[in-house]
PDB file of C-alpha atoms and ligand atoms in Angstrom:
ATOM      1  CA  UNK N  59      -9.029  -2.400  19.548  1.00  0.00           C
ATOM      2  CA  UNK N  60     -10.145  -3.444  16.109  1.00  0.00           C
ATOM      3  CA  UNK N  61      -7.708  -1.902  13.647  1.00  0.00           C
ATOM      4  CA  UNK N  62      -8.330  -1.601   9.917  1.00  0.00           C
ATOM      5  CA  UNK N  63      -5.417  -1.622   7.488  1.00  0.00           C
ATOM      6  CA  UNK N  64      -6.235  -0.118   4.108  1.00  0.00           C
ATOM      7  CA  UNK N  65      -3.227  -0.314   1.822  1.00  0.00           C
ATOM      8  CA  UNK N  66      -2.865   1.300  -1.544  1.00  0.00           C
ATOM      9  CA  UNK N  67      -0.621   3.084  -3.964  1.00  0.00           C
ATOM     10  CA  UNK N  68      -2.933   6.085  -3.599  1.00  0.00           C
ATOM     11  CA  UNK N  69      -1.530   7.666  -6.778  1.00  0.00           C
ATOM     12  CA  UNK N  70      -3.487   9.837  -6.067  1.00  0.00           C
ATOM     13  CA  UNK N  71      -5.940   9.222  -3.229  1.00  0.00           C
ATOM     14  CA  UNK N  72      -9.573   9.859  -4.197  1.00  0.00           C
ATOM     15  CA  UNK N  73     -13.006   9.919  -2.617  1.00  0.00           C
ATOM     16  CA  UNK N  74     -13.620   6.290  -3.652  1.00  0.00           C
ATOM     17  CA  UNK N  75     -10.834   5.268  -1.244  1.00  0.00           C
ATOM     18  CA  UNK N  76     -12.102   7.534   1.503  1.00  0.00           C
ATOM     19  CA  UNK N  77     -15.761   6.564   1.275  1.00  0.00           C
ATOM     20  CA  UNK N  78     -14.682   2.914   1.285  1.00  0.00           C
ATOM     21  CA  UNK N  79     -12.476   3.497   4.354  1.00  0.00           C
ATOM     22  CA  UNK N  80     -15.061   5.242   6.519  1.00  0.00           C
ATOM     23  CA  UNK N  81     -17.836   2.856   5.546  1.00  0.00           C
ATOM     24  CA  UNK N  82     -15.645  -0.201   6.113  1.00  0.00           C
ATOM     25  CA  UNK N  83     -14.791   1.277   9.511  1.00  0.00           C
ATOM     26  CA  UNK N  84     -18.446   1.713  10.390  1.00  0.00           C
ATOM     27  CA  UNK N  85     -19.593  -1.568   8.832  1.00  0.00           C
ATOM     28  CA  UNK N  86     -16.922  -3.714  10.465  1.00  0.00           C
ATOM     29  CA  UNK N  87     -17.002  -1.831  13.767  1.00  0.00           C
ATOM     30  CA  UNK N  88     -13.381  -0.770  13.565  1.00  0.00           C
ATOM     31  CA  UNK N  89     -11.823   1.698  15.976  1.00  0.00           C
ATOM     32  CA  UNK N  90      -9.532   3.172  13.365  1.00  0.00           C
ATOM     33  CA  UNK N  91      -8.298   2.696   9.837  1.00  0.00           C
ATOM     34  CA  UNK N  92      -4.659   3.096   8.864  1.00  0.00           C
ATOM     35  CA  UNK N  93      -4.307   4.289   5.274  1.00  0.00           C
ATOM     36  CA  UNK N  94      -1.001   2.595   4.428  1.00  0.00           C
ATOM     37  CA  UNK N  95       0.830   4.174   1.516  1.00  0.00           C
ATOM     38  CA  UNK N  96       2.836   1.633  -0.501  1.00  0.00           C
ATOM     39  CA  UNK N  97       6.511   2.483  -0.873  1.00  0.00           C
ATOM     40  CA  UNK N  98       7.153   0.445  -4.010  1.00  0.00           C
ATOM     41  CA  UNK N  99       3.989  -1.347  -5.100  1.00  0.00           C
ATOM     42  CA  UNK N 100       5.419  -4.580  -6.520  1.00  0.00           C
ATOM     43  CA  UNK N 101       2.345  -5.177  -8.679  1.00  0.00           C
ATOM     44  CA  UNK N 102       2.856  -1.875 -10.480  1.00  0.00           C
ATOM     45  CA  UNK N 103       6.650  -1.740 -10.465  1.00  0.00           C
ATOM     46  CA  UNK N 104       8.074  -1.315 -13.926  1.00  0.00           C
ATOM     47  CA  UNK N 105       4.648  -1.040 -15.546  1.00  0.00           C
ATOM     48  CA  UNK N 106       4.248   2.684 -15.126  1.00  0.00           C
ATOM     49  CA  UNK N 107       5.775   5.623 -13.311  1.00  0.00           C
ATOM     50  CA  UNK N 108       4.527   5.706  -9.736  1.00  0.00           C
ATOM     51  CA  UNK N 109       4.739   9.129  -8.099  1.00  0.00           C
ATOM     52  CA  UNK N 110       7.194   9.467  -5.191  1.00  0.00           C
ATOM     53  CA  UNK N 111       5.956   7.856  -1.990  1.00  0.00           C
ATOM     54  CA  UNK N 112       6.360  11.038   0.047  1.00  0.00           C
ATOM     55  CA  UNK N 113       4.131  12.979  -2.335  1.00  0.00           C
ATOM     56  CA  UNK N 114       1.464  10.270  -2.213  1.00  0.00           C
ATOM     57  CA  UNK N 115       1.738  10.222   1.579  1.00  0.00           C
ATOM     58  CA  UNK N 116       1.351  14.002   1.777  1.00  0.00           C
ATOM     59  CA  UNK N 117      -1.869  13.760  -0.235  1.00  0.00           C
ATOM     60  CA  UNK N 118      -3.247  11.027   2.014  1.00  0.00           C
ATOM     61  CA  UNK N 119      -2.374  13.115   5.083  1.00  0.00           C
ATOM     62  CA  UNK N 120      -4.150  16.129   3.623  1.00  0.00           C
ATOM     63  CA  UNK N 121      -7.168  14.015   2.665  1.00  0.00           C
ATOM     64  CA  UNK N 122      -7.690  12.455   6.112  1.00  0.00           C
ATOM     65  CA  UNK N 123      -6.920  15.493   8.231  1.00  0.00           C
ATOM     66  CA  UNK N 124      -9.917  16.269  10.374  1.00  0.00           C
ATOM     67  CA  UNK N 125     -11.574  12.911   9.685  1.00  0.00           C
ATOM     68  CA  UNK N 126     -11.847  11.020  12.939  1.00  0.00           C
ATOM     69  CA  UNK N 127     -10.572   7.459  12.873  1.00  0.00           C
ATOM     70  CA  UNK N 128      -8.639   7.654   9.593  1.00  0.00           C
ATOM     71  CA  UNK N 129      -4.855   7.913   9.845  1.00  0.00           C
ATOM     72  CA  UNK N 130      -2.187   8.159   7.160  1.00  0.00           C
ATOM     73  CA  UNK N 131       0.534   5.563   7.748  1.00  0.00           C
ATOM     74  CA  UNK N 132       4.115   5.772   6.477  1.00  0.00           C
ATOM     75  CA  UNK N 133       5.051   2.341   7.824  1.00  0.00           C
ATOM     76  CA  UNK N 134       5.863   0.924   4.362  1.00  0.00           C
ATOM     77  CA  UNK N 135       7.802   4.033   3.371  1.00  0.00           C
ATOM     78  CA  UNK N 136       9.902   3.852   6.538  1.00  0.00           C
ATOM     79  CA  UNK N 137      10.573   0.155   5.926  1.00  0.00           C
ATOM     80  CA  UNK N 138      11.655   0.961   2.368  1.00  0.00           C
ATOM     81  CA  UNK N 139      11.942  -1.366  -0.599  1.00  0.00           C
ATOM     82  CA  UNK N 140       9.070  -3.251  -2.133  1.00  0.00           C
ATOM     83  CA  UNK N 141       5.911  -3.237  -0.069  1.00  0.00           C
ATOM     84  CA  UNK N 142       4.461  -6.582   0.874  1.00  0.00           C
ATOM     85  CA  UNK N 143       1.315  -6.535   2.963  1.00  0.00           C
ATOM     86  CA  UNK N 144       2.445  -9.494   5.050  1.00  0.00           C
ATOM     87  CA  UNK N 145       5.492  -7.511   6.291  1.00  0.00           C
ATOM     88  CA  UNK N 146       3.271  -4.558   7.110  1.00  0.00           C
ATOM     89  CA  UNK N 147       0.807  -6.681   9.030  1.00  0.00           C
ATOM     90  CA  UNK N 148       3.650  -8.247  11.041  1.00  0.00           C
ATOM     91  CA  UNK N 149       5.045  -4.773  11.829  1.00  0.00           C
ATOM     92  CA  UNK N 150       1.638  -3.460  12.867  1.00  0.00           C
ATOM     93  CA  UNK N 151       1.070  -6.521  15.013  1.00  0.00           C
ATOM     94  CA  UNK N 152       4.311  -5.748  16.876  1.00  0.00           C
ATOM     95  CA  UNK N 153       2.999  -2.263  17.611  1.00  0.00           C
ATOM     96  CA  UNK N 154      -0.458  -3.464  18.597  1.00  0.00           C
ATOM     97  CA  UNK N 155       0.060  -6.948  20.061  1.00  0.00           C
ATOM     98  CA  UNK N 156      -3.332  -7.142  21.754  1.00  0.00           C
ATOM     99  CA  UNK N 157      -5.426  -5.794  18.927  1.00  0.00           C
ATOM    100  CA  UNK N 158      -7.390  -7.454  16.176  1.00  0.00           C
ATOM    101  CA  UNK N 159      -6.289  -6.639  12.618  1.00  0.00           C
ATOM    102  CA  UNK N 160      -8.612  -6.234   9.640  1.00  0.00           C
ATOM    103  CA  UNK N 161      -7.342  -5.853   6.096  1.00  0.00           C
ATOM    104  CA  UNK N 162      -9.640  -3.757   3.920  1.00  0.00           C
ATOM    105  CA  UNK N 163      -9.545  -4.505   0.193  1.00  0.00           C
ATOM    106  CA  UNK N 164     -11.687  -3.687  -2.806  1.00  0.00           C
ATOM    107  CA  UNK N 165     -13.341  -6.431  -4.842  1.00  0.00           C
ATOM    108  CA  UNK N 166     -10.739  -6.016  -7.625  1.00  0.00           C
ATOM    109  CA  UNK N 167      -7.937  -6.802  -5.194  1.00  0.00           C
ATOM    110  CA  UNK N 168      -9.809  -9.680  -3.575  1.00  0.00           C
ATOM    111  CA  UNK N 169      -9.575 -11.633  -6.812  1.00  0.00           C
ATOM    112  CA  UNK N 170      -5.752 -11.246  -6.854  1.00  0.00           C
ATOM    113  CA  UNK N 171      -5.086 -12.356  -3.299  1.00  0.00           C
ATOM    114  CA  UNK N 172      -3.685 -15.730  -4.235  1.00  0.00           C
ATOM    115  CA  UNK N 173      -0.765 -14.030  -6.017  1.00  0.00           C
ATOM    116  CA  UNK N 174       0.344 -12.248  -2.848  1.00  0.00           C
ATOM    117  CA  UNK N 175       3.495 -12.996  -0.889  1.00  0.00           C
ATOM    118  CA  UNK N 176       3.163 -15.492   1.973  1.00  0.00           C
ATOM    119  CA  UNK N 177      -0.568 -15.521   1.658  1.00  0.00           C
ATOM    120  CA  UNK N 178      -1.016 -18.386   4.142  1.00  0.00           C
ATOM    121  CA  UNK N 179       0.707 -16.386   6.861  1.00  0.00           C
ATOM    122  CA  UNK N 180      -1.404 -13.365   6.000  1.00  0.00           C
ATOM    123  CA  UNK N 181      -4.605 -15.389   6.266  1.00  0.00           C
ATOM    124  CA  UNK N 182      -3.598 -16.420   9.789  1.00  0.00           C
ATOM    125  CA  UNK N 183      -3.124 -12.825  10.923  1.00  0.00           C
ATOM    126  CA  UNK N 184      -6.039 -10.810   9.538  1.00  0.00           C
ATOM    127  CA  UNK N 185      -9.737 -10.803   8.882  1.00  0.00           C
ATOM    128  CA  UNK N 186     -10.443  -9.447   5.411  1.00  0.00           C
ATOM    129  CA  UNK N 187     -12.995  -6.694   4.956  1.00  0.00           C
ATOM    130  CA  UNK N 188     -14.009  -6.801   1.305  1.00  0.00           C
ATOM    131  CA  UNK N 189     -15.727  -3.741  -0.111  1.00  0.00           C
ATOM    132  CA  UNK N 190     -17.613  -3.594  -3.404  1.00  0.00           C
ATOM    133  CA  UNK N 191     -16.096  -1.711  -6.316  1.00  0.00           C
ATOM    134  CA  UNK N 192     -17.774  -0.821  -9.609  1.00  0.00           C
ATOM    135  CA  UNK N 193     -16.422  -2.927 -12.456  1.00  0.00           C
ATOM    136  CA  UNK N 194     -15.340  -5.821 -10.232  1.00  0.00           C
ATOM    137  CA  UNK N 195     -17.638  -8.603  -9.128  1.00  0.00           C
ATOM    138  CA  UNK N 196     -17.489  -9.420  -5.460  1.00  0.00           C
ATOM    139  CA  UNK N 197     -15.488 -12.607  -5.013  1.00  0.00           C
ATOM    140  CA  UNK N 198     -17.395 -15.785  -4.409  1.00  0.00           C
ATOM    141  CA  UNK N 199     -16.352 -18.039  -1.587  1.00  0.00           C
ATOM    142  CA  UNK N 200     -12.715 -17.328  -0.731  1.00  0.00           C
ATOM    143  CA  UNK N 201     -12.190 -20.758   0.767  1.00  0.00           C
ATOM    144  CA  UNK N 202     -11.521 -21.955   4.276  1.00  0.00           C
ATOM    145  CA  UNK N 203      -8.230 -20.286   4.914  1.00  0.00           C
ATOM    146  CA  UNK N 204      -9.657 -16.762   5.087  1.00  0.00           C
ATOM    147  CA  UNK N 205     -11.779 -15.120   7.712  1.00  0.00           C
ATOM    148  CA  UNK N 206     -13.644 -12.435   5.866  1.00  0.00           C
ATOM    149  CA  UNK N 207     -16.639 -10.187   5.848  1.00  0.00           C
ATOM    150  CA  UNK N 208     -18.126  -8.161   3.037  1.00  0.00           C
ATOM    151  CA  UNK N 209     -19.139  -4.569   3.700  1.00  0.00           C
ATOM    152  CA  UNK N 210     -21.371  -2.636   1.341  1.00  0.00           C
ATOM    153  CA  UNK N 211     -19.983   0.839   0.563  1.00  0.00           C
ATOM    154  CA  UNK N 212     -21.257   3.541  -1.819  1.00  0.00           C
ATOM    155  CA  UNK N 213     -20.416   2.504  -5.375  1.00  0.00           C
ATOM    156  CA  UNK N 214     -18.131   5.224  -6.668  1.00  0.00           C
ATOM    157  CA  UNK N 215     -16.730   4.574 -10.098  1.00  0.00           C
ATOM    158  CA  UNK N 216     -13.488   6.426  -9.507  1.00  0.00           C
ATOM    159  CA  UNK N 217      -9.923   5.217  -9.981  1.00  0.00           C
ATOM    160  CA  UNK N 218      -6.501   6.755  -9.661  1.00  0.00           C
ATOM    161  CA  UNK N 219      -5.810   5.623 -13.229  1.00  0.00           C
ATOM    162  CA  UNK N 220      -8.686   7.764 -14.475  1.00  0.00           C
ATOM    163  CA  UNK N 221      -7.587  10.693 -12.311  1.00  0.00           C
ATOM    164  CA  UNK N 222      -4.046  10.572 -13.687  1.00  0.00           C
ATOM    165  CA  UNK N 223      -5.431  10.614 -17.214  1.00  0.00           C
ATOM    166  CA  UNK N 224      -7.694  13.529 -16.324  1.00  0.00           C
ATOM    167  CA  UNK N 225      -4.777  15.487 -14.903  1.00  0.00           C
ATOM    168  CA  UNK N 226      -2.661  14.968 -17.993  1.00  0.00           C
ATOM    169  CA  UNK N 227      -5.528  16.018 -20.257  1.00  0.00           C
ATOM    170  CA  UNK N 228      -6.407  19.028 -18.107  1.00  0.00           C
ATOM    171  CA  UNK N 229      -9.854  17.703 -17.172  1.00  0.00           C
ATOM    172  CA  UNK N 230     -11.162  18.502 -13.671  1.00  0.00           C
ATOM    173  CA  UNK N 231     -10.163  16.588 -10.565  1.00  0.00           C
ATOM    174  CA  UNK N 232     -12.375  18.628  -8.248  1.00  0.00           C
ATOM    175  CA  UNK N 233     -14.808  16.704  -6.044  1.00  0.00           C
ATOM    176  CA  UNK N 234     -13.171  13.413  -6.996  1.00  0.00           C
ATOM    177  CA  UNK N 235     -10.257  14.211  -4.692  1.00  0.00           C
ATOM    178  CA  UNK N 236     -10.780  16.007  -1.344  1.00  0.00           C
ATOM    179  CA  UNK N 237     -10.216  19.754  -1.543  1.00  0.00           C
ATOM    180  CA  UNK N 238      -7.228  19.751   0.808  1.00  0.00           C
ATOM    181  CA  UNK N 239      -5.447  17.191  -1.354  1.00  0.00           C
ATOM    182  CA  UNK N 240      -6.309  19.112  -4.528  1.00  0.00           C
ATOM    183  CA  UNK N 241      -4.787  22.183  -2.955  1.00  0.00           C
ATOM    184  CA  UNK N 242      -1.575  20.257  -2.250  1.00  0.00           C
ATOM    185  CA  UNK N 243      -1.512  19.012  -5.854  1.00  0.00           C
ATOM    186  CA  UNK N 244      -1.850  22.570  -7.150  1.00  0.00           C
ATOM    187  CA  UNK N 245       0.680  24.075  -4.747  1.00  0.00           C
ATOM    188  CA  UNK N 246       3.270  21.450  -5.610  1.00  0.00           C
ATOM    189  CA  UNK N 247       2.395  21.181  -9.258  1.00  0.00           C
ATOM    190  CA  UNK N 248       1.812  17.416  -9.173  1.00  0.00           C
ATOM    191  CA  UNK N 249      -0.071  15.341 -11.743  1.00  0.00           C
ATOM    192  CA  UNK N 250       0.127  18.168 -14.216  1.00  0.00           C
ATOM    193  CA  UNK N 251      -0.309  18.271 -17.935  1.00  0.00           C
ATOM    194  CA  UNK N 252       3.178  17.684 -19.233  1.00  0.00           C
ATOM    195  CA  UNK N 253       3.506  14.310 -17.553  1.00  0.00           C
ATOM    196  CA  UNK N 254       3.831  11.321 -19.830  1.00  0.00           C
ATOM    197  CA  UNK N 255       0.577   9.494 -20.471  1.00  0.00           C
ATOM    198  CA  UNK N 256       0.619   5.837 -19.340  1.00  0.00           C
TER     199      UNK N 256
HETATM  200  P1  ATP P 318      -5.084   2.473  -9.819  1.00  0.00           P
HETATM  201  O1  ATP P 318      -6.112   2.790 -10.855  1.00  0.00           O
HETATM  202  O2  ATP P 318      -3.796   3.217  -9.973  1.00  0.00           O
HETATM  203  O3  ATP P 318      -4.879   0.996  -9.559  1.00  0.00           O
HETATM  204  P2  ATP P 318      -6.957   2.631  -7.622  1.00  0.00           P
HETATM  205  O4  ATP P 318      -8.009   3.655  -7.769  1.00  0.00           O
HETATM  206  O5  ATP P 318      -7.303   1.198  -7.922  1.00  0.00           O
HETATM  207  O6  ATP P 318      -5.681   3.085  -8.439  1.00  0.00           O
HETATM  208  P3  ATP P 318      -5.331   1.731  -5.455  1.00  0.00           P
HETATM  209  O7  ATP P 318      -4.360   2.570  -4.706  1.00  0.00           O
HETATM  210  O8  ATP P 318      -4.826   0.758  -6.459  1.00  0.00           O
HETATM  211  O9  ATP P 318      -6.386   2.747  -6.159  1.00  0.00           O
HETATM  212  O10 ATP P 318      -6.307   0.947  -4.472  1.00  0.00           O
HETATM  213  C1  ATP P 318      -6.133   0.841  -3.083  1.00  0.00           C
HETATM  214  C2  ATP P 318      -7.307   0.067  -2.508  1.00  0.00           C
HETATM  215  O11 ATP P 318      -8.508   0.843  -2.661  1.00  0.00           O
HETATM  216  C3  ATP P 318      -7.617  -1.269  -3.204  1.00  0.00           C
HETATM  217  O12 ATP P 318      -8.007  -2.217  -2.204  1.00  0.00           O
HETATM  218  C4  ATP P 318      -8.779  -0.937  -4.116  1.00  0.00           C
HETATM  219  O13 ATP P 318      -9.600  -2.061  -4.384  1.00  0.00           O
HETATM  220  C5  ATP P 318      -9.528   0.091  -3.281  1.00  0.00           C
HETATM  221  N1  ATP P 318     -10.316   1.031  -4.083  1.00  0.00           N
HETATM  222  C6  ATP P 318      -9.847   1.920  -4.982  1.00  0.00           C
HETATM  223  N2  ATP P 318     -10.837   2.639  -5.533  1.00  0.00           N
HETATM  224  C7  ATP P 318     -11.990   2.189  -4.986  1.00  0.00           C
HETATM  225  C8  ATP P 318     -13.371   2.524  -5.169  1.00  0.00           C
HETATM  226  N3  ATP P 318     -13.751   3.465  -6.053  1.00  0.00           N
HETATM  227  N4  ATP P 318     -14.299   1.858  -4.436  1.00  0.00           N
HETATM  228  C9  ATP P 318     -13.898   0.884  -3.556  1.00  0.00           C
HETATM  229  N5  ATP P 318     -12.606   0.528  -3.344  1.00  0.00           N
HETATM  230  C10 ATP P 318     -11.653   1.159  -4.041  1.00  0.00           C
HETATM  231 MG1   MG P 319      -5.815  -0.278  -8.152  1.00  0.00          MG
END
C-alpha cells in the first residue's frame, strides 16, 4: 500500500486541509491518508493556547466520517508529549512494514523542513507530497536528500488561525469547516466568543 501521512494541529480542521488531503491522495495515487492530530505541536507550544488534543481529534473524526480513504489518527496523542513527525513515521512504519510512506505537507511547511527533528532520518523514510497553499510559494529544489513530488490542489485561502479569529468575533465558520465538525463545535461549545484572542 501507499500510505499518506498528513499531520497537523488541526485547531480546527477546515476544508483547506480536507481538499488538500483528498487531492494529494488522488494525485499521488495513495491508498489512504492518515490525518494525524498533533498532541503537543512543538512549533506552536508556548506561543498560543492550543485546544485540547482530544477535541481536535473529535473534529477530525467528524470531518472525515463517510469520506473513503481518509482516516483520523490518534497515534501522536497516544504516544503523548511533544509530537515529532519522525517518531510518528517510525511508529507507522512498525505497523505497516511493507508499505510505502508519503508525508503530505503544504508549501508553508515545506520551507520549514530543515528545522525539524532528525530530518535526515525522516528523509530516508518518506517521500514528500508537497501541496500548494495560497500565500506560500512552492519550494524550489529541496536538494538531493529528499524524494518528493508536488501535487496541485485547489487553492483555498483558509487557515485555522483565521477560523479561530472568526469564532472569537462571532463571524461565520459555515462552509469553511465541514458541517459535521461545525455541529460538534456547537454541541460542545468550542471556539466560542469569550475565548482569548491570540
Ligand atoms: P494555523 O493557522 O493554526 O497554523 P493551518 O490552517 O496552517 O493552521 P495546520 O494544522 O497548521 O493548519 O496545517 C496542517 C497541514 O495542512 C500543513 O501541512 C499545512 O501546510 C496544510 N494546510 C493547511 N491549510 C491548507 C490549505 N488551505 N491549503 C493547503 N494546505 C493546507
Ligand atoms: Mg499552520
